[in-house]
Short mmCIF file of C-alpha atoms in Angstrom, two decimals:
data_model
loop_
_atom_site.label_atom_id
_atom_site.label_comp_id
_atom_site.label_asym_id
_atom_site.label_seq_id
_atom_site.Cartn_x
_atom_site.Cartn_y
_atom_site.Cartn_z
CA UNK A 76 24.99 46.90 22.16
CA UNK A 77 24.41 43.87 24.52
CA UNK A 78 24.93 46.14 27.52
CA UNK A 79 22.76 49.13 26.23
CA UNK A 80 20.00 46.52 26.38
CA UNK A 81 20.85 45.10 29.98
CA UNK A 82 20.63 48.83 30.95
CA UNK A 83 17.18 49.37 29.45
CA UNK A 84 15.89 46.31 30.93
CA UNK A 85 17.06 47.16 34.51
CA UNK A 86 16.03 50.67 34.03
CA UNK A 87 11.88 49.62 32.82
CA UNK A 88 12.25 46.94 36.00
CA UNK A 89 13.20 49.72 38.34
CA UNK A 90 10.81 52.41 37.43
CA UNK A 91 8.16 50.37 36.95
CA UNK A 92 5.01 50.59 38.89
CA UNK A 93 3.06 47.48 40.25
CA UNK A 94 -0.18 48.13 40.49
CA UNK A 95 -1.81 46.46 43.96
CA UNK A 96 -5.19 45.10 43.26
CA UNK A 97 -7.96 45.60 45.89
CA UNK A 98 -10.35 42.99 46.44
CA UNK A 99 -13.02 41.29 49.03
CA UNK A 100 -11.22 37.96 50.07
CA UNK A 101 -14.10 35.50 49.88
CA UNK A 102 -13.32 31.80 50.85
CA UNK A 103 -15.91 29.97 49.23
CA UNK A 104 -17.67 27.32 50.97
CA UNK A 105 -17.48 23.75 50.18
CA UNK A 106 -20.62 22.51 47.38
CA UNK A 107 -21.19 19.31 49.79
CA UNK A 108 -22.03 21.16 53.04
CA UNK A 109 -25.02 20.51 54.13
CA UNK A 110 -27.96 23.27 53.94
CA UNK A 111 -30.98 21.75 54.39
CA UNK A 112 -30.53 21.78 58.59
CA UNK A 113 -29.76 25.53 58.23
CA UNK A 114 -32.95 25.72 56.48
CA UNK A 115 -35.03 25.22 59.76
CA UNK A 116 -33.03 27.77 61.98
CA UNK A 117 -31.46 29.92 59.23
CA UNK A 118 -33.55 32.91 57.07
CA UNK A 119 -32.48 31.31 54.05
CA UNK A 120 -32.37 33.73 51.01
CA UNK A 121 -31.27 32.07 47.95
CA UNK A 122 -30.55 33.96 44.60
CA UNK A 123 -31.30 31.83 41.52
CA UNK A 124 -29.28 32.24 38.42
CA UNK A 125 -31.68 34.94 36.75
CA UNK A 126 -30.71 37.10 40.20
CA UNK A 127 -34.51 36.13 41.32
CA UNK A 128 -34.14 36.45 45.01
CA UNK A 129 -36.25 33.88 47.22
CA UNK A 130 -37.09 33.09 50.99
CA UNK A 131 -39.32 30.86 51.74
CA UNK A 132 -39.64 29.33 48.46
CA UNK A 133 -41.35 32.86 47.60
CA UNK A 134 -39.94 35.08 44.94
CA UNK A 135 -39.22 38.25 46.70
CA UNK A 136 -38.17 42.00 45.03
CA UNK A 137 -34.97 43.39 46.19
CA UNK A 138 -36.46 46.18 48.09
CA UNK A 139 -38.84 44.05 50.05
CA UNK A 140 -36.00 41.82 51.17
CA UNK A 141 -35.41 44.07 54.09
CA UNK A 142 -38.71 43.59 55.94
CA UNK A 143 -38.98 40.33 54.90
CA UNK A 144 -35.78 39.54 56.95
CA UNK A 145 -37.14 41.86 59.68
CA UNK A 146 -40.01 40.01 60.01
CA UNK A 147 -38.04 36.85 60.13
CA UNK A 148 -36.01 38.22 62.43
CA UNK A 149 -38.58 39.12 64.69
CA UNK A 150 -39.74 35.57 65.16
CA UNK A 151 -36.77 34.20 65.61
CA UNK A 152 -34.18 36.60 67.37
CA UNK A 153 -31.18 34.11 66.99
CA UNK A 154 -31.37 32.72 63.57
CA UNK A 155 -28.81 33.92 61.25
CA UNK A 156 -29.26 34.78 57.91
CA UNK A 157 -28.10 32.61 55.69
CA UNK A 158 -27.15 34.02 51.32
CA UNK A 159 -27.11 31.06 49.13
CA UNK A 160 -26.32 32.58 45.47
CA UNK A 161 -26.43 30.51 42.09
CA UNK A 162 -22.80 30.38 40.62
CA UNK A 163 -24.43 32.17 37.72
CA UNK A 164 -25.83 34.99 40.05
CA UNK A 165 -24.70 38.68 40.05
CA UNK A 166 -22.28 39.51 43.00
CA UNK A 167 -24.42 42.35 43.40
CA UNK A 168 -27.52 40.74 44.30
CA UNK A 169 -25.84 39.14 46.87
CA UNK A 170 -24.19 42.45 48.19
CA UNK A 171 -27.66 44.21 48.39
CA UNK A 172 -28.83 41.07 50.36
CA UNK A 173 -26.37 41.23 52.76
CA UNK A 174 -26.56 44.89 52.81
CA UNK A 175 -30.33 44.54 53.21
CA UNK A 176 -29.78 41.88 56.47
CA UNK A 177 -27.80 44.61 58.20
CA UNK A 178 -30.03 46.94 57.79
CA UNK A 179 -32.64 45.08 59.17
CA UNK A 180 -30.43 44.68 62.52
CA UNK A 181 -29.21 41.14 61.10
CA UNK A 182 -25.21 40.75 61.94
CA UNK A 183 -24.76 37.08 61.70
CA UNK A 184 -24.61 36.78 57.79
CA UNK A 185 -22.83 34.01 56.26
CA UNK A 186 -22.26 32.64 52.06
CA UNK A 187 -23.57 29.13 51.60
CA UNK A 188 -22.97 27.25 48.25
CA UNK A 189 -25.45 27.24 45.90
#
């Protein structure tokens, strides 16, 4: 009986599938770095906790983010922008931020701590 079991077991370990799980890698920045000096040469856009979406201390709707950053942009060719989402905030606010920076011709995007 002992061996009947053995069997099973190495037969469900052989046929079974493993499933691979796909994901975004995110290494998530440090809580103590400093964001305040990025403020001056960064477009900041922070997400608050109720997904509110701010730059400039100015609450901003998701579809005017875009030409917000464009306009940013425009003033200052080489500043980056720079996501800062509340822990509490949707991943997809942040993703139609980002998404919204390259569409406004923004590549250098980086994840601050919020």
């Amino acid at each position: 009986m002992l061996d009947v079991v053995f069997i099973m077991l190495i037969f469900f370990i052989v046929t079974a599938t493993f499933v691979k799980e796909i994901g975004l890698d995110v290494n998530s920045p440090d809580k103590n770095q400093n964001v305040k000096d990025a403020d001056k040469q960064s477009i900041v856009v922070r997400i608050t906790s109720r997904d509110r979406i701010r730059i400039r201390g100015r609450d901003i709707d998701v579809r005017a983010v875009r030409a917000n950053i464009e306009r940013l942009h425009a003033e200052n060719p080489d500043a980056p922008v720079v996501v800062q989402p509340h822990p509490e905030s949707k991943t997809n606010t942040m993703i139609q931020v980002m998404d919204s920076a390259r569409q406004a011709g923004v590549y250098n995007v980086s994840i601050a701590a919020g």
